[in-house]
mmCIF file of C-alpha atoms in Angstrom:
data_model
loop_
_atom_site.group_PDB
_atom_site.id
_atom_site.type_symbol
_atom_site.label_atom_id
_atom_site.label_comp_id
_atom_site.label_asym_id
_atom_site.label_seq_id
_atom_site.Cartn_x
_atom_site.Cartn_y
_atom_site.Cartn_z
ATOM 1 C CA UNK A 18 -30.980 -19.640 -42.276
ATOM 2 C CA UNK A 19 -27.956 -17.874 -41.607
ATOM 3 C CA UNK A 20 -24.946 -19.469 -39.615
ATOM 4 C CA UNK A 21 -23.785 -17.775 -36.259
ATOM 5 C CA UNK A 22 -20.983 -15.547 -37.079
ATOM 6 C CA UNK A 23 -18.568 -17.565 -34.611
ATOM 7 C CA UNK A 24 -18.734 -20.255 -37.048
ATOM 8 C CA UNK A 25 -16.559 -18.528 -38.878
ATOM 9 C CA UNK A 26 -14.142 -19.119 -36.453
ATOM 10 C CA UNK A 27 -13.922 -22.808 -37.135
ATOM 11 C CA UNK A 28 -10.924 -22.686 -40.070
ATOM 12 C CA UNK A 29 -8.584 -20.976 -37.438
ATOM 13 C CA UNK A 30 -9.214 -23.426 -34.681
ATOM 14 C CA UNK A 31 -9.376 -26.437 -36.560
ATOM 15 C CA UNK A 32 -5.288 -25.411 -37.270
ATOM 16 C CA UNK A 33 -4.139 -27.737 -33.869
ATOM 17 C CA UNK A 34 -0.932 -24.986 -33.485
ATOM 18 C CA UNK A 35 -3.712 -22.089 -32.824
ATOM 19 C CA UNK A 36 -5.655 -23.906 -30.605
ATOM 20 C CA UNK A 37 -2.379 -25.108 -28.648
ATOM 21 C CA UNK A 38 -1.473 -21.554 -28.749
ATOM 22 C CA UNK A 39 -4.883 -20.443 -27.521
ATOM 23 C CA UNK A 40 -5.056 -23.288 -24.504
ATOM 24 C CA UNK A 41 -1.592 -21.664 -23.225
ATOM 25 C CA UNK A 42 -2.502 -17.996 -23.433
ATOM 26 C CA UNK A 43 -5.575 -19.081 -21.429
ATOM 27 C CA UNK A 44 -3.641 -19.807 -18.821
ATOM 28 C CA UNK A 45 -0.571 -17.236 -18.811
ATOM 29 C CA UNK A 46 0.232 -14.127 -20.376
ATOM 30 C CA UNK A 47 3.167 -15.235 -22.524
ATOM 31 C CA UNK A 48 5.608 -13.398 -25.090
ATOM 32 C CA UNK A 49 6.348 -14.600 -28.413
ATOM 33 C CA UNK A 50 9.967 -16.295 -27.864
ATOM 34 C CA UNK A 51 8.443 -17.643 -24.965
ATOM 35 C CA UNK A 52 5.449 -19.219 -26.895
ATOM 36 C CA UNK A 53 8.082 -20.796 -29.015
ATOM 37 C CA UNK A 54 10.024 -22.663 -26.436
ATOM 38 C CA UNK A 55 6.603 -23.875 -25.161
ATOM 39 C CA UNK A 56 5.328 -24.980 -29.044
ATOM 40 C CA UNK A 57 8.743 -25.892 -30.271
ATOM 41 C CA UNK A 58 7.928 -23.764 -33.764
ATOM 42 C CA UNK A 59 10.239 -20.874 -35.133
ATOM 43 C CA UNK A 60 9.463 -17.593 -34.156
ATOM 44 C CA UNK A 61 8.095 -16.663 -37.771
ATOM 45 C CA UNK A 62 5.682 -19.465 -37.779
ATOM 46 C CA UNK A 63 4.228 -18.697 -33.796
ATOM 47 C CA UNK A 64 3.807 -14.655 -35.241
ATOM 48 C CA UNK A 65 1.880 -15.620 -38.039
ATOM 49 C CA UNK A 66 -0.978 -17.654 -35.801
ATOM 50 C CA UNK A 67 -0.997 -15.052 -33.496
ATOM 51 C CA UNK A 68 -1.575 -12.619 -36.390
ATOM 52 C CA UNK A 69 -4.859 -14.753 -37.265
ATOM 53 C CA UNK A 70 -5.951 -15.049 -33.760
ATOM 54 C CA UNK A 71 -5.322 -11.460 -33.294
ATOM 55 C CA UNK A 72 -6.894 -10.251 -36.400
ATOM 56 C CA UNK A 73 -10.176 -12.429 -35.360
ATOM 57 C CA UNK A 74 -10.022 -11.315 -31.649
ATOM 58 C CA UNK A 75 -8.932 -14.656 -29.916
ATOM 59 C CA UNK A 76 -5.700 -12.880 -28.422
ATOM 60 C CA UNK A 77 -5.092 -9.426 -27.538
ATOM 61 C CA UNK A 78 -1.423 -7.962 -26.719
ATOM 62 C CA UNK A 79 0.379 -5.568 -24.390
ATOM 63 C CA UNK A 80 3.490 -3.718 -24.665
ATOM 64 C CA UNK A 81 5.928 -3.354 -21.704
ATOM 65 C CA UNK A 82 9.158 -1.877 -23.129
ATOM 66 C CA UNK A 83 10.789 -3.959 -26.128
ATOM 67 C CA UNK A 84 8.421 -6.959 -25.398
ATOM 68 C CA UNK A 85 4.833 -7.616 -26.474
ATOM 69 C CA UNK A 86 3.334 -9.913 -24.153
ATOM 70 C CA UNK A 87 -0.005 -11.934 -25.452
ATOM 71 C CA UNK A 88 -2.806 -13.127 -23.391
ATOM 72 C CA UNK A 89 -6.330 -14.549 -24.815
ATOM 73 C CA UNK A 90 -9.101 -11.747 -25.224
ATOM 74 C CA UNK A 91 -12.506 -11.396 -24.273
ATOM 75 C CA UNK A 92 -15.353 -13.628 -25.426
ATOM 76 C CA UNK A 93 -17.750 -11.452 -27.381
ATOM 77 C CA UNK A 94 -20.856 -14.102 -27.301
ATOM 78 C CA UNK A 95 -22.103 -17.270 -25.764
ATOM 79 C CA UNK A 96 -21.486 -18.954 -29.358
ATOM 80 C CA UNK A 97 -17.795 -18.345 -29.227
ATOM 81 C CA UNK A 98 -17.363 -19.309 -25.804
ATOM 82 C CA UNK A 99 -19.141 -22.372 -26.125
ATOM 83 C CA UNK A 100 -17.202 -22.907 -29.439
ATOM 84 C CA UNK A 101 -13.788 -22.965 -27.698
ATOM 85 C CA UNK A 102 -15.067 -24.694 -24.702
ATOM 86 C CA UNK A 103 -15.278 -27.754 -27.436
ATOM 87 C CA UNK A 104 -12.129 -26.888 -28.810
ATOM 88 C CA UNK A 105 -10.458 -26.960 -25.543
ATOM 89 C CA UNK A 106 -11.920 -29.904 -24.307
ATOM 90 C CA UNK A 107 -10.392 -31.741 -27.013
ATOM 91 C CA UNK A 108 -7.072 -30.131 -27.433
ATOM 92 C CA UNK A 109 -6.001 -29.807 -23.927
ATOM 93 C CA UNK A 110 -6.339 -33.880 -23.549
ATOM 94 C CA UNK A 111 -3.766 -34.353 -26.193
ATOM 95 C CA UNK A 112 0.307 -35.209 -25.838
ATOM 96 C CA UNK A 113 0.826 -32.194 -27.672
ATOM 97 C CA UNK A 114 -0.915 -29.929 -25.479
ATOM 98 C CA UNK A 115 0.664 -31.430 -22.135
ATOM 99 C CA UNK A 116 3.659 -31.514 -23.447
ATOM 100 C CA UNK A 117 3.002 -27.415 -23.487
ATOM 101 C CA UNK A 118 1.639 -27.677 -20.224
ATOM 102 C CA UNK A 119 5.328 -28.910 -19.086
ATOM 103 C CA UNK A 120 7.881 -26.722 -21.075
ATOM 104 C CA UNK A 121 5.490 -23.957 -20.255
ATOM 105 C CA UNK A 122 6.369 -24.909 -16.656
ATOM 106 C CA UNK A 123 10.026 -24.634 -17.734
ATOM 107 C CA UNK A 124 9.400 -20.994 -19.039
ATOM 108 C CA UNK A 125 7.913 -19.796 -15.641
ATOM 109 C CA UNK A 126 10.646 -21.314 -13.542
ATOM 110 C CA UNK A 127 12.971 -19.564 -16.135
ATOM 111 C CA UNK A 128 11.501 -15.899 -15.320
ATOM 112 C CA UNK A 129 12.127 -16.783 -11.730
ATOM 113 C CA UNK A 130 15.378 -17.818 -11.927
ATOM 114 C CA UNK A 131 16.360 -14.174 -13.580
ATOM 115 C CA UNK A 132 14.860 -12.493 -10.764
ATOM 116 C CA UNK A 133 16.243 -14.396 -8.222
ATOM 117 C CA UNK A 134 19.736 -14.139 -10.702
ATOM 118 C CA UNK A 135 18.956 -10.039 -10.301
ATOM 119 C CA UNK A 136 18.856 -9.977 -6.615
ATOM 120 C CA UNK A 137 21.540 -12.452 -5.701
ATOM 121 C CA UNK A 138 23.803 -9.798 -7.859
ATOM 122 C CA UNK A 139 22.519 -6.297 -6.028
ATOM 123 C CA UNK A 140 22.664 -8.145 -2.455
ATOM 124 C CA UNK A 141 23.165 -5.313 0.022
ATOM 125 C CA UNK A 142 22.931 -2.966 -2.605
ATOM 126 C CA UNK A 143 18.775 -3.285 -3.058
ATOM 127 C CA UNK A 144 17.714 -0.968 -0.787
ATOM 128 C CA UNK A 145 19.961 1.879 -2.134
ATOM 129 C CA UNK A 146 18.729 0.975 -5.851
ATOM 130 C CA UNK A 147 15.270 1.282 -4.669
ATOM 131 C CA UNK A 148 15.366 5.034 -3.030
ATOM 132 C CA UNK A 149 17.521 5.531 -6.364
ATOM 133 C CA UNK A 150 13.940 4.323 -8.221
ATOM 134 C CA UNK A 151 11.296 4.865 -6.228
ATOM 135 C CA UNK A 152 12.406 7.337 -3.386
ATOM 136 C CA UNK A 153 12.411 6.695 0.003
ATOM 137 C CA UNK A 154 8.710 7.808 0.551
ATOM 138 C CA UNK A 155 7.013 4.849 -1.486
ATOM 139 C CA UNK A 156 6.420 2.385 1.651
ATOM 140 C CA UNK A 157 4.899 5.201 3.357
ATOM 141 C CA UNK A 158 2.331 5.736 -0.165
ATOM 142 C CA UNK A 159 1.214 2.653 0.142
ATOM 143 C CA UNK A 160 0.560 2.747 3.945
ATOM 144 C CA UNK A 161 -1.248 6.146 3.025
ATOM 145 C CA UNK A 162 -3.219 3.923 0.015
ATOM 146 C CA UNK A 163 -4.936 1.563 3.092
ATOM 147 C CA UNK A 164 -6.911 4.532 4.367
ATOM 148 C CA UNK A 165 -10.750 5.300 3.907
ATOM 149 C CA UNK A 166 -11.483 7.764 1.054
ATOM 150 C CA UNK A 167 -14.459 8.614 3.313
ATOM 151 C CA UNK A 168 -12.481 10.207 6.338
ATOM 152 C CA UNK A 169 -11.629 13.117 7.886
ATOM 153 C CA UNK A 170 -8.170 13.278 9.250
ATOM 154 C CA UNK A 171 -6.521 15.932 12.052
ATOM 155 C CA UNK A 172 -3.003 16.643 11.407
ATOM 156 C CA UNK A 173 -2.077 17.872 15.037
ATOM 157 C CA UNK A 174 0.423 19.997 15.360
ATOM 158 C CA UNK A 175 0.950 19.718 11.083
ATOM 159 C CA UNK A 176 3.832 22.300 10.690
ATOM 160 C CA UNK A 177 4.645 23.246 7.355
ATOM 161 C CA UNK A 178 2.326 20.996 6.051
ATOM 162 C CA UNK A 179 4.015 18.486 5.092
ATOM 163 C CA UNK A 180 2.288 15.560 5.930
ATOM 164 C CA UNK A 181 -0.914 16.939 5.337
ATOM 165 C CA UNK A 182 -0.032 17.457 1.924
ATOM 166 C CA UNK A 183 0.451 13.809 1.559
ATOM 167 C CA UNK A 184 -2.395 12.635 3.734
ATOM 168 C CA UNK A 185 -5.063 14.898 1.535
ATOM 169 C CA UNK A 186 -5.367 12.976 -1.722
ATOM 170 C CA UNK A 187 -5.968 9.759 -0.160
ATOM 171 C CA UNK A 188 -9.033 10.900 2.526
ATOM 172 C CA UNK A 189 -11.815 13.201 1.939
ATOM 173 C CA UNK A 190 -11.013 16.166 4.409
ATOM 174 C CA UNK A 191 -7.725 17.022 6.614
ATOM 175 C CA UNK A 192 -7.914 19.317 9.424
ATOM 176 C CA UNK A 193 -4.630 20.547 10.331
ATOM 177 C CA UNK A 194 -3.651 22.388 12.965
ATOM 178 C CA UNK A 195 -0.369 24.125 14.678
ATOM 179 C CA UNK A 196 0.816 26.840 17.572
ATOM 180 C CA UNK A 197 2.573 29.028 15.049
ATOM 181 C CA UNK A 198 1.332 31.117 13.214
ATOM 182 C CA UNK A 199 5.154 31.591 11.304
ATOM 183 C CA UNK A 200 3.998 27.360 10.288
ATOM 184 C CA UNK A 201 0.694 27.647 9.570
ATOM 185 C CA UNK A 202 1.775 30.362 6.752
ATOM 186 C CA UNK A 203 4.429 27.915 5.060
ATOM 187 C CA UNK A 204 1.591 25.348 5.143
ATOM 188 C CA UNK A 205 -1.086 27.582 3.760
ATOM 189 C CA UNK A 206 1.540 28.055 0.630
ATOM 190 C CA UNK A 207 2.215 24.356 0.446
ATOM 191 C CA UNK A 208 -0.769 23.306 0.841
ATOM 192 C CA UNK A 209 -2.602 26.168 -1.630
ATOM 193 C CA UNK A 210 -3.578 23.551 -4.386
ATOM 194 C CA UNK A 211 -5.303 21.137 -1.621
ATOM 195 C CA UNK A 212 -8.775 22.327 -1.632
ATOM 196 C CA UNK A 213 -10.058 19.447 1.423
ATOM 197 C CA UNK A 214 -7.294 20.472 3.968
ATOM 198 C CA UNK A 215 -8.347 23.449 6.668
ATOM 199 C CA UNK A 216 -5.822 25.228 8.420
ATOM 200 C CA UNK A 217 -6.737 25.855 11.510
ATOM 201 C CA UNK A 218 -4.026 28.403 14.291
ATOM 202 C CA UNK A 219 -4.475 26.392 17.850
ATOM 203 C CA UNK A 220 -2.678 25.062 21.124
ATOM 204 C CA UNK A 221 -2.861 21.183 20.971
ATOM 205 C CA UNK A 222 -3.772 21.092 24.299
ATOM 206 C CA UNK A 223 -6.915 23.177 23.272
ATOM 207 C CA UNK A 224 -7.809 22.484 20.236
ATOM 208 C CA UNK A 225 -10.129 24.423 17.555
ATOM 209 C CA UNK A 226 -11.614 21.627 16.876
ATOM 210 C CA UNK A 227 -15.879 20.089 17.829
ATOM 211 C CA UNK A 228 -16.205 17.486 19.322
ATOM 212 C CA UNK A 229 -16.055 13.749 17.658
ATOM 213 C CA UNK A 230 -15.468 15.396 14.452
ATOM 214 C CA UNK A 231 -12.520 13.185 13.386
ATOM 215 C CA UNK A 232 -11.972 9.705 12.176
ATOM 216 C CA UNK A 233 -8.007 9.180 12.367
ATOM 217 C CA UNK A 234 -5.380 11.456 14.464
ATOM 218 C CA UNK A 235 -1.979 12.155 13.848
ATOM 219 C CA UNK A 236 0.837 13.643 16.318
ATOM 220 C CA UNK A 237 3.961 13.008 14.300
ATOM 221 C CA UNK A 238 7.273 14.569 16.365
ATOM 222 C CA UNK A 239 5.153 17.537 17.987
ATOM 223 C CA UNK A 240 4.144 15.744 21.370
ATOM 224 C CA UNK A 241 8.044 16.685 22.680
ATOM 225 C CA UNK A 242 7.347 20.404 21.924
ATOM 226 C CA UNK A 243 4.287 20.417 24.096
ATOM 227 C CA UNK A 244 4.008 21.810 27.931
ATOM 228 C CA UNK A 245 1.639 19.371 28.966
ATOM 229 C CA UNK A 246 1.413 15.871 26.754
ATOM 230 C CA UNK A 247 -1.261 13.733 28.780
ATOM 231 C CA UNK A 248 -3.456 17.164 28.019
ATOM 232 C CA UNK A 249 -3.010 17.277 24.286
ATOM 233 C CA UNK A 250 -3.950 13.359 23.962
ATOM 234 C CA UNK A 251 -6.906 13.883 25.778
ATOM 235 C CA UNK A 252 -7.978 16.749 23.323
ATOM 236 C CA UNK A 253 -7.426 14.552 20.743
ATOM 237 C CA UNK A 254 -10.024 11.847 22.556
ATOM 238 C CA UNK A 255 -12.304 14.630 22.749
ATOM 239 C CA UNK A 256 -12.335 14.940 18.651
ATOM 240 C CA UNK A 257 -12.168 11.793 17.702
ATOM 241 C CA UNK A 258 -15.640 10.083 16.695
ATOM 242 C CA UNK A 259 -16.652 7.141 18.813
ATOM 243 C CA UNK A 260 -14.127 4.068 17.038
ATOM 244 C CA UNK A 261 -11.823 7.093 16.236
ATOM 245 C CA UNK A 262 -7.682 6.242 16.157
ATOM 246 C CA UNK A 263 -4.883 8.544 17.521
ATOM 247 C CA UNK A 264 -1.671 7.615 16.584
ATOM 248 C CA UNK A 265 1.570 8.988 18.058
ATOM 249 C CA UNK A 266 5.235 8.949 16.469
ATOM 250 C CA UNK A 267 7.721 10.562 18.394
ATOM 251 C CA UNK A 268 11.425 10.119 20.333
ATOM 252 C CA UNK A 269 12.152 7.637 22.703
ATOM 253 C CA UNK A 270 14.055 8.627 26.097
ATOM 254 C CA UNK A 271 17.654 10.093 25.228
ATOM 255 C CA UNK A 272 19.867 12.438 26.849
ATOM 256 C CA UNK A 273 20.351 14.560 23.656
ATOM 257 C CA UNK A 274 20.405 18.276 25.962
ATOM 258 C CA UNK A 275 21.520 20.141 22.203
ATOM 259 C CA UNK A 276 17.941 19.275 21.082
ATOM 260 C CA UNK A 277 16.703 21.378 23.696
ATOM 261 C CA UNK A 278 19.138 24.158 23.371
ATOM 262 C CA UNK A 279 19.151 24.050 19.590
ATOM 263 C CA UNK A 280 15.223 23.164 18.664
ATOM 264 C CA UNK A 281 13.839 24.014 21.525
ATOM 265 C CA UNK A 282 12.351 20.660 22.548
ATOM 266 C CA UNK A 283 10.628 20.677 26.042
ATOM 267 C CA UNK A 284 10.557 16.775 26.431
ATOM 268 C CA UNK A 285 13.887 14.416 26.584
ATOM 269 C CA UNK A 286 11.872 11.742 24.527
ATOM 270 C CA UNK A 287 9.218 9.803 26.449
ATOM 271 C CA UNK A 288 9.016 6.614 27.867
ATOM 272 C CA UNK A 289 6.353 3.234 27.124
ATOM 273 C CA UNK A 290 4.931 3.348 30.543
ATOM 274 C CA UNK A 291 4.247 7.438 30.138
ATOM 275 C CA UNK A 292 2.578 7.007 26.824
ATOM 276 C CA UNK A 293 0.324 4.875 27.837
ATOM 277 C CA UNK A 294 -0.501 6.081 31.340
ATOM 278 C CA UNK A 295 -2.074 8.997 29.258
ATOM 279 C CA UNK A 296 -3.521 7.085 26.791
ATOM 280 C CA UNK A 297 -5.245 4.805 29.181
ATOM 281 C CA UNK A 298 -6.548 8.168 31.566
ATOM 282 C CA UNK A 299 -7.457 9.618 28.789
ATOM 283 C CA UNK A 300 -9.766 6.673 27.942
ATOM 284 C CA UNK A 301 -8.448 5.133 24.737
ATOM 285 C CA UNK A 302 -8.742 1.308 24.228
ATOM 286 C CA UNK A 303 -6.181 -0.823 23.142
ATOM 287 C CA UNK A 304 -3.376 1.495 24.076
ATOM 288 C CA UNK A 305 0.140 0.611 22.539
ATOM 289 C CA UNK A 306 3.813 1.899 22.432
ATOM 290 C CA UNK A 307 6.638 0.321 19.797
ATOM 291 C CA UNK A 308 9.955 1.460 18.987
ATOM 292 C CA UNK A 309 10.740 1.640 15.388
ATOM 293 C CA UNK A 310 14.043 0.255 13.841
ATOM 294 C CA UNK A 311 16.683 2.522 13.999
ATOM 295 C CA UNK A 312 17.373 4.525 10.412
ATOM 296 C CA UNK A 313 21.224 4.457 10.085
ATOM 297 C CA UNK A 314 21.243 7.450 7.387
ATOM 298 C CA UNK A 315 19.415 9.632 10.684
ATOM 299 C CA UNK A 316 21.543 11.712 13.117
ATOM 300 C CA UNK A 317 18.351 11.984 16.228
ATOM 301 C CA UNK A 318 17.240 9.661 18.861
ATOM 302 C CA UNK A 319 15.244 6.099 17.708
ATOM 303 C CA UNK A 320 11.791 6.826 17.275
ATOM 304 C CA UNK A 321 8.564 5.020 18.398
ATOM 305 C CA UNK A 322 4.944 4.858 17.218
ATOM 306 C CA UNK A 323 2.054 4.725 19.502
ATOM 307 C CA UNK A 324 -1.660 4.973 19.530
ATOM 308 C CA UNK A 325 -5.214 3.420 20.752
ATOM 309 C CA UNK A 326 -8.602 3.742 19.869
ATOM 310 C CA UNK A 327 -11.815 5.877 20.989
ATOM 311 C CA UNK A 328 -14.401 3.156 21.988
ATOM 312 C CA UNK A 329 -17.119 2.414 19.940
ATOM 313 C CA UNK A 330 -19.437 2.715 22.825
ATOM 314 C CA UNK A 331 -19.401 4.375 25.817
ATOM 315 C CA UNK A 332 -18.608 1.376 27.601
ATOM 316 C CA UNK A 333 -15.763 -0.534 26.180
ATOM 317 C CA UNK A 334 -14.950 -4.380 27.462
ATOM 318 C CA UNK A 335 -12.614 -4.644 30.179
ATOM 319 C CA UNK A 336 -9.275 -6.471 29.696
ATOM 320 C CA UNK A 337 -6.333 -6.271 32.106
ATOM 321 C CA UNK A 338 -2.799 -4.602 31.467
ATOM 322 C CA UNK A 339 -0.511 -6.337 28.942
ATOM 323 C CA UNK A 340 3.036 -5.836 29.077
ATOM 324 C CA UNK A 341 5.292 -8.137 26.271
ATOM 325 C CA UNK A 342 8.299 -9.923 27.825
ATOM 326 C CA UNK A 343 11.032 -8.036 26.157
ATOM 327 C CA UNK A 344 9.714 -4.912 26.914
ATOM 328 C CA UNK A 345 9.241 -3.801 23.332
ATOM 329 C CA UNK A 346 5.474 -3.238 22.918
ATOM 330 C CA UNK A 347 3.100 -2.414 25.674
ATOM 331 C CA UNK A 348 -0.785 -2.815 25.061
ATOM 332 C CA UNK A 349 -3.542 -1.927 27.636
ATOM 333 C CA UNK A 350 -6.890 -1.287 27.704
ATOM 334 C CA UNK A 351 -8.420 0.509 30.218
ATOM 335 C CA UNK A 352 -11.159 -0.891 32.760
ATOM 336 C CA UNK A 353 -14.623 0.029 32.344
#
């Protein structure tokens, strides 16, 4: 009769330093000058059991710059697993083994300590170091990573095509749409590699665009270069599916008169109770206004964001006016 192959394994864990080893890597991924503060062995002896266990498939390894960082590999059969379940069971109930268990503790509150070491040093200096690493569009890649692959975005009022460009790997289809036709050109050649985003030449306040034919709408700064505002966001009610979302980001009130002189801006900002007067007429649910923190490296007025939701039915719940009591975020919902 001939043995299981993972008998084969029994030599290397009847050695009590692999099977430590093994019983740590189970439960962290651990380098090797790590593994010997946790074992207490020299670094020459810890290499050469992980060489075995390697070689046989009990660990596998990772590099991540100068370091190699060891973790314990997949189980190829129920004989092996049930192998070092025994193993385990016998090892881990040892003082060796929870002696590990503590210094490994040690080790972890050690990598802690360097990155709380790191960022006590950099202080203020953080946030410049991570535009200098990451730029300053990563927070607004990850916001773009929560969306559904599955929808169809309208970029109202999109430009050059900027942010359609970055909305259009992330959801299946982008409809984008804008007055000028001087715009819509410098989008069509930023944009020529995007094969789901349609370009489409159009007032906001009548848009090219069937009915319910959206999932999620954007009017990023454009609403203050409209003639009539409360118009466009009911066009973008019209072509939003039933449980649809518009959301708004544009300039609070200011008495900036250049902007209008210079970039021909119609609208002096716009004010919480405004937004969501139209909002609410226009019939969106859950209807909200919010300033955003002021950016201290921009020269314009503080922004806000603000938004509501197409009902899912044609008859959404009733719920009364909501006003917070500093004044900073207004939420309604209209009465059926």
């Amino acid at each position: 009769m001939t043995l299981p192959a993972s008998l084969a394994h029994l030599s290397t864990l009847a050695d009590s330093t692999r099977s430590r080893l093994l019983l740590v890597l189970e439960r962290q991924e651990l380098t090797v000058g790590e593994l010997c503060a946790i074992v207490q062995l020299p670094q020459s002896s810890v290499s050469r059991h992980l060489k075995v266990l390697g070689d046989e498939g009990w660990v596998i390894s990772r590099a991540d710059g100068t370091s190699r960082y060891y973790r314990v590999g997949e189980m190829p059969d129920e004989w092996t697993r049930r192998l070092w379940c025994v193993v385990r069971d016998s090892v881990s109930s040892s003082a060796a083994a929870e002696q590990d268990r503590q210094r490994e503790v040690s080790v972890l509150a050690g990598r802690r300590a360097r990155s709380r070491e790191f960022f006590a040093a950099v202080g203020q200096e953080w946030l410049s170091l991570r535009v200098e690493l990451f730029g300053t569009g990563v927070d607004l890649s990850l916001a773009f990573a929560l969306l559904d692959r599955d929808a169809v975005v309208g970029d109202l009022g999109c430009g050059t095509g900027h942010f359609s460009a970055r909305l259009a790997p992330h959801v299946r289809r982008v409809v984008a749409v804008d007055a000028s036709a001087e715009m819509l050109h410098a989008a069509r050649e930023r944009l020529a590699h995007h094969t789901n985003v349609e370009l489409h030449l159009g007032e906001l306040e009548q848009l090219p665009i069937p009915d319910a034919s959206l999932d999620l709408a954007t009017l990023s700064l454009v609403l203050h270069y409209v003639a009539t505002p409360a118009r466009a966001i009911a066009e973008a009610y019209r072509v939003l599916r039933p449980g649809g979302r518009l959301v708004i980001m544009d300039m609070m009130p200011h008495e900036r008169d250049d902007l209008q002189q210079r970039m021909g801006h119609l609208w002096r900002g716009f004010a919480a109770d405004d937004v969501v007067g139209w909002l609410v007429q226009a019939g969106f649910t859950d209807a909200r206004y919010a300033p955003l923190a002021a950016d201290e490296t921009a020269r314009g007025p503080v922004l806000f964001t603000a938004g509501g939701r197409r009902p899912a039915s044609a008859f959404p719940i009733a719920r009364s006016p909501h006003v917070t009591q500093n004044g900073t975020l207004i939420s309604r919902t209209p009465r059926s």
